[in-house]
XYZ file of C-alpha atoms in Angstrom:
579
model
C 99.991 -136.566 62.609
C 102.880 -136.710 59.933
C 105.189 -133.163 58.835
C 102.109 -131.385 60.255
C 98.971 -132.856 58.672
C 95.943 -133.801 60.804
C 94.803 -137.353 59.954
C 92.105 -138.663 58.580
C 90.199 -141.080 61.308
C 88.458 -142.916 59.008
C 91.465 -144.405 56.905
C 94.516 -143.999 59.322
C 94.365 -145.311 62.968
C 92.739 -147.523 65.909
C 93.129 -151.540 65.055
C 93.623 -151.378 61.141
C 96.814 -149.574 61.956
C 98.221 -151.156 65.224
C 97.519 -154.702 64.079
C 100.608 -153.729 62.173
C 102.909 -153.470 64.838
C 101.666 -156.063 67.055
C 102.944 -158.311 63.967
C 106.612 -157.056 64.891
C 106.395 -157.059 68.976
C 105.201 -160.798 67.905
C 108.273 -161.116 65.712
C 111.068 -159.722 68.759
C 108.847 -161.803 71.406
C 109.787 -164.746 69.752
C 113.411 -163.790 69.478
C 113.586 -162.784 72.548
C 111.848 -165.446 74.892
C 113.645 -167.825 72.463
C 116.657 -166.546 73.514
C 115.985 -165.926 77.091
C 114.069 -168.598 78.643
C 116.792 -170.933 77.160
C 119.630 -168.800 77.418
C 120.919 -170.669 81.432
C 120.878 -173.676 79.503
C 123.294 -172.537 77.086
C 125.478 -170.840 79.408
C 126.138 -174.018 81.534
C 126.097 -176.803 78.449
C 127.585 -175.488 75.968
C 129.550 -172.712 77.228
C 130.195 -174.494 80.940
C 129.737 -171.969 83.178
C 128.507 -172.678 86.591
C 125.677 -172.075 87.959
C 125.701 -168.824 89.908
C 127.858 -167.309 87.075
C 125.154 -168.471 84.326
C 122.141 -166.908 86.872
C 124.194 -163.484 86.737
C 125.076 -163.421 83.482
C 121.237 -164.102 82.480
C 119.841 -161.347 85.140
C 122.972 -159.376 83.622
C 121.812 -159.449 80.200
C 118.444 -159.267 80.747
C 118.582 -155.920 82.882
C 120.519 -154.042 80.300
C 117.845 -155.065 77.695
C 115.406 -153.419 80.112
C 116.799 -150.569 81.542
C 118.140 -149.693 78.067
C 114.545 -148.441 76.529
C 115.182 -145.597 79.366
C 117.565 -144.204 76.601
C 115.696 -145.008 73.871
C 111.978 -144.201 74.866
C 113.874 -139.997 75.716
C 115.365 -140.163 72.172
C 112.229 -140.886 70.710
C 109.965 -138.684 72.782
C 112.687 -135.754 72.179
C 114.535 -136.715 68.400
C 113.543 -139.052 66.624
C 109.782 -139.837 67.128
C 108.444 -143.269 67.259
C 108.247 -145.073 63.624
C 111.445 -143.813 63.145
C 112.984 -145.582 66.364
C 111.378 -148.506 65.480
C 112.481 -148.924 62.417
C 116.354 -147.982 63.888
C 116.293 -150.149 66.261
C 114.485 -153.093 64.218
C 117.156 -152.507 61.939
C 120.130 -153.088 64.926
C 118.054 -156.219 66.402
C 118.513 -157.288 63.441
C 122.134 -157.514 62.736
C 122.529 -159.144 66.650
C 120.475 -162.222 65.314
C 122.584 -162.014 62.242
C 125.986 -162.055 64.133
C 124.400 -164.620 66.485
C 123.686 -166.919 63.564
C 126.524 -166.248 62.700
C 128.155 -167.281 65.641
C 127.244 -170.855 65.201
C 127.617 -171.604 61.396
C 131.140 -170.095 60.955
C 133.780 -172.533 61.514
C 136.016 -170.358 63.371
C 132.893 -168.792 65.385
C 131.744 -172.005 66.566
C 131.977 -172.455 70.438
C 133.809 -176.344 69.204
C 135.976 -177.733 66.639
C 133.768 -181.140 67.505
C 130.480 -181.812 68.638
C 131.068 -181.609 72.242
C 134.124 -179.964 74.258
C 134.537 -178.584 78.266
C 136.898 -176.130 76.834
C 134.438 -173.245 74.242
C 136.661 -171.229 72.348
C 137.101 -167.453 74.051
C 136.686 -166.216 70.351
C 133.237 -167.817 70.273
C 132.119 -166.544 73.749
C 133.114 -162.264 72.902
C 131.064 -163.175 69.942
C 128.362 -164.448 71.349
C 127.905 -161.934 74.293
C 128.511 -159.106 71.402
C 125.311 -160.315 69.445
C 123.146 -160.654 73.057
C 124.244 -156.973 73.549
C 123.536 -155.874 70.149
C 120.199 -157.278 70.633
C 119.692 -155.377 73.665
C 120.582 -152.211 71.909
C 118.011 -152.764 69.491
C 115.230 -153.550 72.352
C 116.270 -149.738 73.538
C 113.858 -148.213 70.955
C 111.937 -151.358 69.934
C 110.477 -152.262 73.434
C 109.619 -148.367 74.456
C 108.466 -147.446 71.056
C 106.237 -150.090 69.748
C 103.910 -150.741 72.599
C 103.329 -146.679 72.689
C 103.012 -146.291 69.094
C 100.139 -148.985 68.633
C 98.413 -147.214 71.382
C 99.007 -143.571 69.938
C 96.719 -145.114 67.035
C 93.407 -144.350 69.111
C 92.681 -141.152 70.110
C 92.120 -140.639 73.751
C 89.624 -137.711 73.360
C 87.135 -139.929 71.034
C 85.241 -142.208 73.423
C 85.289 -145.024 71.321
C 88.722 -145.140 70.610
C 89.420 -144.604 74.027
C 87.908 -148.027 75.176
C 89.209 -149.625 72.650
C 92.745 -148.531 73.716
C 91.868 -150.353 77.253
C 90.946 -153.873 75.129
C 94.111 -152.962 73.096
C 96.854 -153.262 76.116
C 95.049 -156.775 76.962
C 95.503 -157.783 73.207
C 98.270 -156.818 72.820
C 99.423 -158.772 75.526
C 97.664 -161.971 74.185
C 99.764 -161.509 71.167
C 103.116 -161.337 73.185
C 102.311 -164.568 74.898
C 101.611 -165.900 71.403
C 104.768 -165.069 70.569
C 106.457 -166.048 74.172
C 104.643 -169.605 73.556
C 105.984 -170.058 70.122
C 109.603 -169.274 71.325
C 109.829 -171.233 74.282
C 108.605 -174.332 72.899
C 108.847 -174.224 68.841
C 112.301 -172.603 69.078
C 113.528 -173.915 72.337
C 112.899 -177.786 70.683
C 114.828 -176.851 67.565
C 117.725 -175.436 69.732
C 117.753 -178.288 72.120
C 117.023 -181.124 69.586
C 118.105 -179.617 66.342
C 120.308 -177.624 66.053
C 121.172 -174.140 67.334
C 122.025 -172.549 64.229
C 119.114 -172.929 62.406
C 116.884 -171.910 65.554
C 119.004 -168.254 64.991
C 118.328 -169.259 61.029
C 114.700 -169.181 61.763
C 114.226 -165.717 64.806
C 116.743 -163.688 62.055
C 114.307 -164.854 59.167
C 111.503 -163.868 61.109
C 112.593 -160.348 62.299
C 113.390 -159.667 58.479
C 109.868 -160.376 57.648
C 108.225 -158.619 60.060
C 110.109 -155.287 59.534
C 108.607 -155.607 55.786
C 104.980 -156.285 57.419
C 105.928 -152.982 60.021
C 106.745 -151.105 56.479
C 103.785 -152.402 54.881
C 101.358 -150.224 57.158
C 102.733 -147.207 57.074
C 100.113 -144.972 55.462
C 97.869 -146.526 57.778
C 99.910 -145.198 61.272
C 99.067 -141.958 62.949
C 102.530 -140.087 63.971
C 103.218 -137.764 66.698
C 106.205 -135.355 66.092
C 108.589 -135.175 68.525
C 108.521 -132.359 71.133
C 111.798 -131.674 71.972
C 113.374 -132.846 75.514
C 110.597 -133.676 78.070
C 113.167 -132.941 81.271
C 113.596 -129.002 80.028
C 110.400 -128.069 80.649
C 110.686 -130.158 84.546
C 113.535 -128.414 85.369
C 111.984 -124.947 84.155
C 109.559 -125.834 86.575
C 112.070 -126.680 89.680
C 113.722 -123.528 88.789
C 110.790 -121.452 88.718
C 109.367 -123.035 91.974
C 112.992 -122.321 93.800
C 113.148 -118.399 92.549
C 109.302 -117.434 93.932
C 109.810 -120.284 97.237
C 108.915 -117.122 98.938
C 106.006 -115.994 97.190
C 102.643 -117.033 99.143
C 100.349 -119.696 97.177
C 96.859 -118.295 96.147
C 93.895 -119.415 97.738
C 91.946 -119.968 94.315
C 93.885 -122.422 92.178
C 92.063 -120.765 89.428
C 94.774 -117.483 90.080
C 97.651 -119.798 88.975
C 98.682 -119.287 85.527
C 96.846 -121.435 82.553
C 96.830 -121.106 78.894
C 93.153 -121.105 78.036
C 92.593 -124.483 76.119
C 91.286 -122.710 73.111
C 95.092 -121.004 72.419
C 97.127 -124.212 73.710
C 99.437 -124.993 70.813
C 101.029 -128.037 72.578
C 100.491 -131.577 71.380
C 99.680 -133.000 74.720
C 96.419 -131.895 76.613
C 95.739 -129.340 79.288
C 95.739 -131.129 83.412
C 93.518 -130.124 85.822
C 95.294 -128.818 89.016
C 96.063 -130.945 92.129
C 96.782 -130.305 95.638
C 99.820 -132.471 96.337
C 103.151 -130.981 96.118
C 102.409 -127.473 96.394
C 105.762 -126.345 96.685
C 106.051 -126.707 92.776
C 102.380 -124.818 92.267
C 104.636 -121.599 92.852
C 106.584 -122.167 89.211
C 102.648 -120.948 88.071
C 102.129 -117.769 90.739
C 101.479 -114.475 88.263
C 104.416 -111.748 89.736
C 102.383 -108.630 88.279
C 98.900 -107.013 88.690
C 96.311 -107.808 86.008
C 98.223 -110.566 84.828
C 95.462 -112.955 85.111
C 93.963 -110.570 82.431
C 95.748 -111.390 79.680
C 97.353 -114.895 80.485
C 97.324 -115.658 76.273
C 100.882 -113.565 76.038
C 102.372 -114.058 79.227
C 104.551 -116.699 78.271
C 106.072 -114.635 75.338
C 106.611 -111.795 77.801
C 108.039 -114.191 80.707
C 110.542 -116.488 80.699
C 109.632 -120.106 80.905
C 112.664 -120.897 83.702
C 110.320 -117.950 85.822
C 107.171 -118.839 84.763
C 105.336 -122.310 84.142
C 102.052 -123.366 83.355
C 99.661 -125.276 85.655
C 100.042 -128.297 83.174
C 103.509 -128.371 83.482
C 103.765 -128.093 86.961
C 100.651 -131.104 87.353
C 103.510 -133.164 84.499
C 106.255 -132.643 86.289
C 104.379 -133.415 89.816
C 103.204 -136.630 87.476
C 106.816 -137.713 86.937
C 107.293 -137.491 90.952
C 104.334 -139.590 91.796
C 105.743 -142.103 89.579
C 108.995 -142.953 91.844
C 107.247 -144.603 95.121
C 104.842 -147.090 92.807
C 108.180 -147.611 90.598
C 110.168 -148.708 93.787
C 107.082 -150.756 95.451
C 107.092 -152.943 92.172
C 110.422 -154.427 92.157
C 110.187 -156.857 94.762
C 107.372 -158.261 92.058
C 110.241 -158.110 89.158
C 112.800 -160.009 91.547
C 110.419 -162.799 91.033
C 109.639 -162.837 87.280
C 113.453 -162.702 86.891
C 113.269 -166.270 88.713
C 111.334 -167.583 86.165
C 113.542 -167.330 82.962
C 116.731 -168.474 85.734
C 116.154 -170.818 88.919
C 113.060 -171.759 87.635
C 114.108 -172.889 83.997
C 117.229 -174.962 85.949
C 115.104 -176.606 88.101
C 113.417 -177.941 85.222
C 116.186 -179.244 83.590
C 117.143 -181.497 86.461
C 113.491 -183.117 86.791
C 111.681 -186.156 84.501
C 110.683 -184.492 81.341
C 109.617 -187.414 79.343
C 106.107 -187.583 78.201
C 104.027 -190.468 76.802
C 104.613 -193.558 75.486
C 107.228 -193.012 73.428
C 109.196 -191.034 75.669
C 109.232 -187.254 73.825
C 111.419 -185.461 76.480
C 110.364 -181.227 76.717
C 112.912 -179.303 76.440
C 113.493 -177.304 79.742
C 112.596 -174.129 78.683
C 109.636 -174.813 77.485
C 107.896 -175.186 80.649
C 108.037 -171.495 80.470
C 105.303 -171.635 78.133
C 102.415 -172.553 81.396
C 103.882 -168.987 82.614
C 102.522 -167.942 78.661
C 99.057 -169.406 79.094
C 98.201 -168.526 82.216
C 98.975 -165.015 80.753
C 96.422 -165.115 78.271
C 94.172 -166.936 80.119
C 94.148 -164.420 82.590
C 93.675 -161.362 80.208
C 91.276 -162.885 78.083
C 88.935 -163.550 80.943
C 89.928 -159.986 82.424
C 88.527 -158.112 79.077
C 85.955 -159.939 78.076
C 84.301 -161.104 81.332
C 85.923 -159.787 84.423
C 86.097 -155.823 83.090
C 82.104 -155.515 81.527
C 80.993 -156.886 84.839
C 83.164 -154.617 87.416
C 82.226 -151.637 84.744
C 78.264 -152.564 85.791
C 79.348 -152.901 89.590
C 81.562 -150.725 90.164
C 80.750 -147.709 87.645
C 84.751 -147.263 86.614
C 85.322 -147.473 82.870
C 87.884 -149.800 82.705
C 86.119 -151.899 85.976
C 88.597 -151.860 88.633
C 91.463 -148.774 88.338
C 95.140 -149.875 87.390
C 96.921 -149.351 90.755
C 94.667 -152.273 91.920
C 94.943 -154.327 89.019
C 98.791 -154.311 89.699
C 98.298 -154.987 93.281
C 95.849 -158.522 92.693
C 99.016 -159.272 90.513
C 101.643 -158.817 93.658
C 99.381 -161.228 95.536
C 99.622 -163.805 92.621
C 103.562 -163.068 93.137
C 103.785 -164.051 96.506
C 101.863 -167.391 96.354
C 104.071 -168.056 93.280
C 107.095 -167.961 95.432
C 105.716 -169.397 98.547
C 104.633 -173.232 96.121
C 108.105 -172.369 94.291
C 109.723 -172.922 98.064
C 107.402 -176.059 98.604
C 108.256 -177.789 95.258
C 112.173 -177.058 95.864
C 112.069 -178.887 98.862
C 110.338 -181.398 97.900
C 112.671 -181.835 94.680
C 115.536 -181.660 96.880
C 114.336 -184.601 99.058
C 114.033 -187.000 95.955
C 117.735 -185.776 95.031
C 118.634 -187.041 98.323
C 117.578 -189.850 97.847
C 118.132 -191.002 94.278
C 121.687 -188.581 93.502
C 123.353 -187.764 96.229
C 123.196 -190.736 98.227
C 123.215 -193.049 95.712
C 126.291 -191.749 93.460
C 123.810 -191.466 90.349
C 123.989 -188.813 88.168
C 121.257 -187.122 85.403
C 117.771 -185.709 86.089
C 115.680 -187.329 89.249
C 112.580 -189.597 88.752
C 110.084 -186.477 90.047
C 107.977 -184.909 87.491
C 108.812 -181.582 85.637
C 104.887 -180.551 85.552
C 105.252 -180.755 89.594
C 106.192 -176.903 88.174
C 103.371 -176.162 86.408
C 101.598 -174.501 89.256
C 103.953 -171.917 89.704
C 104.347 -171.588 86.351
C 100.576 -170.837 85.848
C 100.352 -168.728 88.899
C 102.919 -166.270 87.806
C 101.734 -166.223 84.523
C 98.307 -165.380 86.122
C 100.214 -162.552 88.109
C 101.906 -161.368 84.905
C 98.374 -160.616 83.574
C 97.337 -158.445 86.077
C 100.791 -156.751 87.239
C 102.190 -156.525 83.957
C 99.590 -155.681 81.468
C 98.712 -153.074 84.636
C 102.140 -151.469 84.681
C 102.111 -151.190 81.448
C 98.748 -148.987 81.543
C 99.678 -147.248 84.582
C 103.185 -146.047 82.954
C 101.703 -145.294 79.697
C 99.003 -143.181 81.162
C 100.111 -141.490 83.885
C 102.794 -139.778 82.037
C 102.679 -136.443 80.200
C 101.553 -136.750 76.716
C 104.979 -135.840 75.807
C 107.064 -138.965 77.162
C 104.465 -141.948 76.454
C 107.529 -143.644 74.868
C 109.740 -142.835 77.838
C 106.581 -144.290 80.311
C 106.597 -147.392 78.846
C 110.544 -147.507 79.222
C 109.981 -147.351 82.836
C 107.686 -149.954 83.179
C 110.381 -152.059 81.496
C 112.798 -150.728 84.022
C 111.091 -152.038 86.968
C 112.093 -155.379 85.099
C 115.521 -154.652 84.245
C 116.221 -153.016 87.708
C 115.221 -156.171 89.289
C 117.020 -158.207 87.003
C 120.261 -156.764 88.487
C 118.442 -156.209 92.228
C 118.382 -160.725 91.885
C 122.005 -161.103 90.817
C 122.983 -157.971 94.076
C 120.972 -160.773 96.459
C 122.787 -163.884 95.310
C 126.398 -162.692 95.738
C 125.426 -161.248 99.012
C 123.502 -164.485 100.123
C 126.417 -166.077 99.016
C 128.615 -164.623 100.596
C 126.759 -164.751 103.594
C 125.460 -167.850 104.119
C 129.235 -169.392 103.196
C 130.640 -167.157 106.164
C 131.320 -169.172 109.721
C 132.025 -172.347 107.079
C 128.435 -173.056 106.324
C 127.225 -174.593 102.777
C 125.926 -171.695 100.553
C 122.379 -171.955 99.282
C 123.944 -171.564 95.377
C 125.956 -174.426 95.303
C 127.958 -175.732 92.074
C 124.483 -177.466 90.996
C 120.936 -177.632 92.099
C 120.970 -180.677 94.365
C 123.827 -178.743 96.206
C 122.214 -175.480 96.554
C 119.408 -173.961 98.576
C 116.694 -172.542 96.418
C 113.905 -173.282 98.860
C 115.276 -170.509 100.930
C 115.782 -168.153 98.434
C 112.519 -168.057 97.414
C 110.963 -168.267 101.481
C 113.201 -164.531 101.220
C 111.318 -163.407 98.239
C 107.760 -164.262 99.424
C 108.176 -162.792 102.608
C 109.655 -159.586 100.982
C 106.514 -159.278 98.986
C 104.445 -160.050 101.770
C 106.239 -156.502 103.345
C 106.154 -154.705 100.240
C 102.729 -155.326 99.146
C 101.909 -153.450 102.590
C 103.985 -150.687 101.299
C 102.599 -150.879 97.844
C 98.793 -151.113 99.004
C 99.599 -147.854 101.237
C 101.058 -145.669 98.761
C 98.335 -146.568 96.555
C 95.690 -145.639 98.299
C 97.344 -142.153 98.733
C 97.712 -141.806 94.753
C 96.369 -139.031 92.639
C 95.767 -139.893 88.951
C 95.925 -137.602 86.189
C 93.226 -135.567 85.479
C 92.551 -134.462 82.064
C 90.241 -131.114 81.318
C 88.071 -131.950 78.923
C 85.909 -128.021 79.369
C 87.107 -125.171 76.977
C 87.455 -122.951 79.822
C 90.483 -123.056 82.389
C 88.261 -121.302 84.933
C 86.415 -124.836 85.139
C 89.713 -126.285 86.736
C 88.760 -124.098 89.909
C 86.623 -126.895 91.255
C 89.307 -130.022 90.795
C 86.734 -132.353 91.078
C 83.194 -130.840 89.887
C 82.480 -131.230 85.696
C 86.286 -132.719 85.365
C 86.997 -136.427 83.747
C 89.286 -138.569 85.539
C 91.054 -140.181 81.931
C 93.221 -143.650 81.793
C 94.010 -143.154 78.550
């Protein structure tokens, strides 16, 4: 709702609405992965860095864009509200492709005086690096905000909106590998081939557009005012929970303080009490005799940093639960970040010419089998894989999300373990051809010897990512749907930063005693094939991890009864909700 107003579901809402903001996340997908997945290239051709330096300054980059949607995702969930940080931050994303165009079509912005120099001017570079960082300011509430706001446009208590909210995170998907495909093989040509001005020409025209198509549906959006900090009402909980530690815990859940549904004045809906973490069921223990009788005015005659609700306790015990899966995913992340770094370099060293008349891809755009693979993988997923698990299984959305993410981590590891295959094999024809024979340019072994771990990730991507993105969304409070997605895209950025920690350590290790480092000055001089043996056995151990915390996990249980009483029974009459 908007200042207030309930709206209408007939004229605001579900896909007539979020079709309108998929248009923009396909708008900054194509900026983005245009950027990105080409972005190593740049680094060592045109700005001559070397290799390791490039790889960090990528995973660099890239982890600020995704860690900072932490900051944005509170200030919309607290301030702001989400169409509102949308349009902010589409407004900043903005002026970084503006000052990145302009960074090479101004003479004395350009990275050369001629067309080709070892020496970029320094004036060129702070430029540059400023308009990657503006960008990532603007992903802070563009990335959070958009994905949560085209789901907050069906309702989660109206069962038909609510399944088409689980088809909308799969679509919404297919539309960001649209967009990933267009940018790593339309605009990677241009930049490669053409020129890279007018590839910046084209992503800034693009974003412009799209902010007027964003605009455009506004009367059609549903809006969700902003509630205010979601951490005060945690830490009125922790405090609460610390001041009665001594207090004995019920035996009847049901004794534990609970507005009754039918006075609950909050946006978000009423949770269902769970048995994990009891410590923090204390913040809801009544103090006085006959309490229980009139629990509707408690709250105005107790403070909130001594007294909390169940639900609050159950969102703040929600938040907890969310740390150990958070942690278990980022061995997944270290290897996605491969695949816009190691991966995209590898390509650039190998035979890219196709047919007769020898069109050479541009090395980026090998990316796009990652893209395919993607929507491959989620169309099948929604259309076939889901009604049939729904008929076997008798889950809603087929299979739950913790396992959809875990299939993915699988996907992750054979990804890494035919990455280490293909390395070695690459390196051999190096050998052979380069290093022993003093030649010098890309080897005679075909780029699409890639493909399969291309596809493979990409097939991991849809089940890992489109699950995270679910599982952070949903098992949230109400309140911080913008900050959930955030830290799904934190998992990312945290890894992005974990890969850059393990090459200057490996680096530093393996050059210790005198031996030859496995990130050499180039590719044929490095050691990949190792690197990525280290990541497939790490998520070999971690999936173990991942697949026993998992099978510990509580979801979020939603009361869907009019009466609190009902939540006495946690699992009898209750709805276990994935919104």
């Amino acid at each position: 709702m908007e200042e207030g107003r309930v709206p209408l579901r007939a004229s605001t809402g579900a896909w007539k609405a979020s079709l309108f903001v998929v248009a923009i996340e396909f708008s900054e997908r194509l900026s983005y992965f245009g950027i990105a997945t080409n972005l190593i290239i740049y680094l060592t051709k045109v700005i001559h860095q070397d290799l390791k330096t490039a790889a960090k300054s990528v995973n660099y980059w890239s982890g600020v864009t995704t860690l900072m949607p932490l900051l944005g995702g509170f200030l919309a969930d607290a301030y702001f509200g989400r169409f509102s940080m949308i349009l902010i931050s589409s407004i900043v994303y903005l002026m970084g492709l503006s000052l990145l165009t302009m960074s090479e079509m101004i003479p004395s912005l350009k990275p050369c005086d001629t067309d080709s120099c070892q020496n970029p001017k320094k004036l060129h570079e702070v430029v540059f690096f400023l308009a990657l960082y503006l960008i990532s300011f603007g992903t802070a509430g563009h990335k959070p905000c958009l994905e949560s706001f085209g789901a907050d446009q069906f309702d989660d208590d109206h069962t038909e909106e609510r399944r088409k909210k689980m088809s909308y995170f799969n679509w919404w998907n297919f539309a960001l590998c649209a967009g990933i495909l267009l940018g790593v093989t339309v605009i990677v040509y241009v930049q490669d081939d053409v020129s890279w001005a007018i590839a910046d020409i084209v992503l800034t025209s693009v974003m412009a557009i799209s902010i007027v198509v964003f605009l455009m549906g506004r009367r059609f959006y549903r809006y969700r005012l902003p509630e205010g900090s979601p951490l005060t009402p945690m830490l009125q909980v922790l405090v609460a929970a610390i001041a009665k530690r001594n207090l004995p815990l019920p035996s009847n859940p049901g004794l534990l303080y609970e507005v009754p549904k039918s006075q609950n004045t909050r946006a978000g809906r009423l949770l269902c009490h769970t048995s994990k973490l009891s410590f923090l069921d204390k913040a809801a223990i009544l103090e006085e005799e006959g309490d229980k009788e009139d629990q509707g005015s408690i709250m105005k005659q107790q403070s909130p940093w001594r007294l909390a609700t169940v639900t609050k306790v159950e969102e703040l015990k929600l938040v907890l639960n969310l740390v150990p899966i958070w942690f278990s995913t980022l061995t997944f992340g270290l290897c996605v970040a491969q695949g816009s770094t190691f991966f995209i370099k590898q390509g650039a060293t190998m035979n890219r010419k196709i047919g007769s008349n020898g069109f050479e891809i541009p090395p980026a755009s090998i990316f796009s089998l990652a893209a395919v693979g993607m929507i491959i993988t989620v169309t099948v997923y929604d259309r076939i894989l889901v009604p049939l698990l729904r008929r076997l299984t008798g889950n809603e959305r087929g299979i739950n999300i913790l396992q959809r993410i875990g299939i993915g981590m699988v996907f992750s590891s054979l990804t890494m373990i035919i990455a280490a295959l293909v390395e070695r094999k690459r390196l051999g024809v190096a050998e052979r051809e380069i290093i022993q024979g003093g030649g010098k340019g890309a080897i005679s072994m075909s780029v699409f010897w890639l493909a399969p771990q291309f596809l493979i990730i990409g097939i991991g991507d849809g089940f890992t990512l489109v699950g995270l993105q679910e599982y952070f969304y949903d098992q949230v409070p109400d309140s911080m749907r913008s900050l959930g997605i955030a830290f799904y895209l934190s998992v990312l950025g945290a890894s992005n930063f974990l890969s850059s920690f393990m090459i200057t350590v490996i680096d530093d290790l393996t050059q210790s005693g005198g031996r030859n480092s496995w990130f050499g000055k180039d590719l044929n001089h490095s050691r990949l094939d190792k690197f990525y043996w280290l990541l497939a056995g790490m998520n070999a151990l971690n999936l173990c991890v991942y697949m026993f915390i998992a099978r510990r996990y509580s979801y979020k249980n939603v009361l869907r009864r009019v009466a609190v009483a009902d939540c006495s029974n946690e699992r009898d009459g209750l709805e276990l909700v994935m919104a």
